[in-house]
Amino acid sequence: MRLLMLYCTKFAYKTSVKGLEQVDELHESGQFENALVGFIHVEPDDEQRLSTVQTKLVKNLKWAARKNETNRIVLHSFAHLSEEKGDPELTKKIFDNAEERLKSAGYETAQTPFGYFLDIDVQAPGHSFARLFKEF
C-alpha cells in the first residue's frame, strides 16, 4: 500500500468521469475544511497481508491527523502511486473497514466517491506535517 497524506484547509471534489463500470452512476460533490486527506493506493499483494495493511493505514492516518490537529479524515482512492493496482472490491473493503475503525476512534471520517475520477480543489498549507508519504 502507498499512502499520500495531505492536510488541507480546503478539499473539495465533484464527480467527473466514471472509472469503474461496476459502480453506480453518481453526480456528487463535497467539501471539507481542515481535514487530512489520505490518497490511498492499494496494491495486489495487500490482499495477502490484509490485517497488517489495514492496521498500518489507520494508525498512519490517526498519527498524521493528530500532528495536524484535526479529527477530520477523508479517504480518497488514488490508484496513481504505482503501476500495479489492487482489486477494486478489495480496495473498497479496505476503505470501508478503515472508515469504520476511524469513526469508532472518534474521528469524523468520509470517503470520496469510489470508482470515479474527480475534479478536485485542494488548498494545503506549506508546513512539515502537511504532506506525508508512507509505503507499507
mmCIF file of C-alpha atoms in Angstrom:
data_model
loop_
_atom_site.group_PDB
_atom_site.id
_atom_site.type_symbol
_atom_site.label_atom_id
_atom_site.label_comp_id
_atom_site.label_asym_id
_atom_site.label_seq_id
_atom_site.Cartn_x
_atom_site.Cartn_y
_atom_site.Cartn_z
ATOM 1 C CA MET A 1 0.000 0.000 0.000
ATOM 2 C CA ARG A 2 1.039 3.526 -0.701
ATOM 3 C CA LEU A 3 -0.404 6.446 1.200
ATOM 4 C CA LEU A 4 -0.006 10.127 0.398
ATOM 5 C CA MET A 5 -1.447 12.298 3.154
ATOM 6 C CA LEU A 6 -2.224 15.979 2.680
ATOM 7 C CA TYR A 7 -3.511 18.243 5.388
ATOM 8 C CA CYS A 8 -5.947 20.547 3.599
ATOM 9 C CA THR A 9 -7.511 23.754 4.803
ATOM 10 C CA LYS A 10 -9.942 23.046 1.953
ATOM 11 C CA PHE A 11 -10.567 19.880 -0.049
ATOM 12 C CA ALA A 12 -13.474 19.953 -2.487
ATOM 13 C CA TYR A 13 -14.469 17.449 -5.153
ATOM 14 C CA LYS A 14 -17.002 16.855 -7.889
ATOM 15 C CA THR A 15 -17.501 13.597 -9.788
ATOM 16 C CA SER A 16 -16.189 13.868 -13.327
ATOM 17 C CA VAL A 17 -15.706 10.563 -15.176
ATOM 18 C CA LYS A 18 -16.736 7.076 -14.093
ATOM 19 C CA GLY A 19 -13.590 4.938 -13.888
ATOM 20 C CA LEU A 20 -15.134 1.578 -12.962
ATOM 21 C CA GLU A 21 -18.070 0.113 -14.856
ATOM 22 C CA GLN A 22 -19.462 -1.721 -11.812
ATOM 23 C CA VAL A 23 -20.101 1.433 -9.736
ATOM 24 C CA ASP A 24 -23.425 3.264 -9.770
ATOM 25 C CA GLU A 25 -23.840 6.444 -11.771
ATOM 26 C CA LEU A 26 -23.243 9.439 -9.492
ATOM 27 C CA HIS A 27 -23.281 13.198 -9.749
ATOM 28 C CA GLU A 28 -21.875 14.240 -6.405
ATOM 29 C CA SER A 29 -19.784 16.964 -4.875
ATOM 30 C CA GLY A 30 -18.453 17.651 -1.420
ATOM 31 C CA GLN A 31 -16.194 19.924 0.552
ATOM 32 C CA PHE A 32 -14.167 19.513 3.731
ATOM 33 C CA GLU A 33 -12.256 22.076 5.726
ATOM 34 C CA ASN A 34 -9.283 21.444 7.993
ATOM 35 C CA ALA A 35 -9.096 17.769 7.057
ATOM 36 C CA LEU A 36 -6.411 15.197 6.499
ATOM 37 C CA VAL A 37 -6.932 13.636 3.069
ATOM 38 C CA GLY A 38 -5.469 10.170 2.524
ATOM 39 C CA PHE A 39 -4.700 9.483 -1.144
ATOM 40 C CA ILE A 40 -4.637 5.683 -0.910
ATOM 41 C CA HIS A 41 -3.243 3.229 -3.457
ATOM 42 C CA VAL A 42 -3.974 -0.457 -2.767
ATOM 43 C CA GLU A 43 -1.567 -2.907 -4.413
ATOM 44 C CA PRO A 44 -2.155 -6.549 -5.465
ATOM 45 C CA ASP A 45 -0.068 -8.078 -2.641
ATOM 46 C CA ASP A 46 -2.049 -6.199 0.031
ATOM 47 C CA GLU A 47 -4.627 -8.998 -0.011
ATOM 48 C CA GLN A 48 -2.093 -11.437 1.493
ATOM 49 C CA ARG A 49 -1.359 -9.028 4.357
ATOM 50 C CA LEU A 50 -4.795 -7.504 4.760
ATOM 51 C CA SER A 51 -4.845 -7.229 8.556
ATOM 52 C CA THR A 52 -1.389 -5.617 8.713
ATOM 53 C CA VAL A 53 -2.115 -3.199 5.859
ATOM 54 C CA GLN A 54 -5.419 -2.072 7.365
ATOM 55 C CA THR A 55 -3.871 -1.538 10.799
ATOM 56 C CA LYS A 56 -0.965 0.478 9.375
ATOM 57 C CA LEU A 57 -3.332 2.555 7.238
ATOM 58 C CA VAL A 58 -5.484 3.526 10.223
ATOM 59 C CA LYS A 59 -2.501 4.163 12.520
ATOM 60 C CA ASN A 60 -0.770 6.401 9.958
ATOM 61 C CA LEU A 61 -3.938 8.394 9.279
ATOM 62 C CA LYS A 62 -4.587 8.898 13.007
ATOM 63 C CA TRP A 63 -0.966 9.915 13.620
ATOM 64 C CA ALA A 64 -0.975 12.460 10.774
ATOM 65 C CA ALA A 65 -4.354 13.850 11.866
ATOM 66 C CA ARG A 66 -3.007 14.404 15.394
ATOM 67 C CA LYS A 67 0.125 16.088 14.002
ATOM 68 C CA ASN A 68 -2.117 18.460 12.042
ATOM 69 C CA GLU A 69 -4.505 18.998 14.968
ATOM 70 C CA THR A 70 -7.608 17.770 13.180
ATOM 71 C CA ASN A 71 -10.115 14.996 13.796
ATOM 72 C CA ARG A 72 -11.400 15.073 10.182
ATOM 73 C CA ILE A 73 -10.098 12.406 7.784
ATOM 74 C CA VAL A 74 -11.113 11.906 4.146
ATOM 75 C CA LEU A 75 -10.308 8.624 2.375
ATOM 76 C CA HIS A 76 -9.657 9.020 -1.340
ATOM 77 C CA SER A 77 -8.833 6.169 -3.718
ATOM 78 C CA PHE A 78 -5.804 7.272 -5.712
ATOM 79 C CA ALA A 79 -4.571 4.461 -7.967
ATOM 80 C CA HIS A 80 -1.754 6.556 -9.419
ATOM 81 C CA LEU A 81 1.069 5.958 -6.928
ATOM 82 C CA SER A 82 2.254 2.717 -8.526
ATOM 83 C CA GLU A 83 1.931 0.757 -11.762
ATOM 84 C CA GLU A 84 0.169 -2.214 -10.152
ATOM 85 C CA LYS A 85 -3.335 -1.825 -8.786
ATOM 86 C CA GLY A 86 -5.200 -3.921 -6.262
ATOM 87 C CA ASP A 87 -8.582 -5.485 -6.902
ATOM 88 C CA PRO A 88 -11.339 -2.822 -6.772
ATOM 89 C CA GLU A 89 -13.545 -4.929 -4.469
ATOM 90 C CA LEU A 90 -10.657 -5.431 -2.025
ATOM 91 C CA THR A 91 -9.825 -1.730 -2.204
ATOM 92 C CA LYS A 92 -13.395 -0.739 -1.346
ATOM 93 C CA LYS A 93 -13.424 -3.243 1.530
ATOM 94 C CA ILE A 94 -10.220 -1.726 2.948
ATOM 95 C CA PHE A 95 -11.738 1.764 2.695
ATOM 96 C CA ASP A 96 -14.969 0.728 4.421
ATOM 97 C CA ASN A 97 -13.082 -1.030 7.232
ATOM 98 C CA ALA A 98 -10.734 1.944 7.723
ATOM 99 C CA GLU A 99 -13.672 4.362 7.830
ATOM 100 C CA GLU A 100 -15.450 2.219 10.431
ATOM 101 C CA ARG A 101 -12.332 1.949 12.611
ATOM 102 C CA LEU A 102 -11.628 5.677 12.404
ATOM 103 C CA LYS A 103 -15.219 6.578 13.299
ATOM 104 C CA SER A 104 -15.082 4.168 16.249
ATOM 105 C CA ALA A 105 -11.986 6.054 17.446
ATOM 106 C CA GLY A 106 -13.854 9.373 17.359
ATOM 107 C CA TYR A 107 -12.729 10.769 14.003
ATOM 108 C CA GLU A 108 -15.067 12.484 11.554
ATOM 109 C CA THR A 109 -14.431 10.329 8.501
ATOM 110 C CA ALA A 110 -15.718 10.336 4.932
ATOM 111 C CA GLN A 111 -14.896 8.754 1.584
ATOM 112 C CA THR A 112 -14.857 10.360 -1.830
ATOM 113 C CA PRO A 113 -16.950 8.529 -4.474
ATOM 114 C CA PHE A 114 -15.195 5.244 -5.223
ATOM 115 C CA GLY A 115 -14.555 4.363 -8.859
ATOM 116 C CA TYR A 116 -14.655 7.923 -10.166
ATOM 117 C CA PHE A 117 -12.171 10.434 -11.446
ATOM 118 C CA LEU A 118 -12.846 13.666 -9.604
ATOM 119 C CA ASP A 119 -12.383 17.330 -10.241
ATOM 120 C CA ILE A 120 -10.632 18.445 -7.064
ATOM 121 C CA ASP A 121 -9.817 21.733 -5.426
ATOM 122 C CA VAL A 122 -7.042 21.475 -2.837
ATOM 123 C CA GLN A 123 -5.698 24.152 -0.536
ATOM 124 C CA ALA A 124 -2.861 22.854 1.606
ATOM 125 C CA PRO A 125 -0.537 24.886 3.829
ATOM 126 C CA GLY A 126 3.214 24.549 3.493
ATOM 127 C CA HIS A 127 4.385 23.120 6.796
ATOM 128 C CA SER A 128 6.319 19.959 7.575
ATOM 129 C CA PHE A 129 3.422 17.651 8.505
ATOM 130 C CA ALA A 130 1.028 18.905 5.797
ATOM 131 C CA ARG A 131 2.432 16.475 3.200
ATOM 132 C CA LEU A 132 3.446 12.958 4.162
ATOM 133 C CA PHE A 133 4.076 9.746 2.230
ATOM 134 C CA LYS A 134 4.159 6.182 3.581
ATOM 135 C CA GLU A 135 4.652 2.843 1.882
ATOM 136 C CA PHE A 136 3.911 -0.410 3.688
#
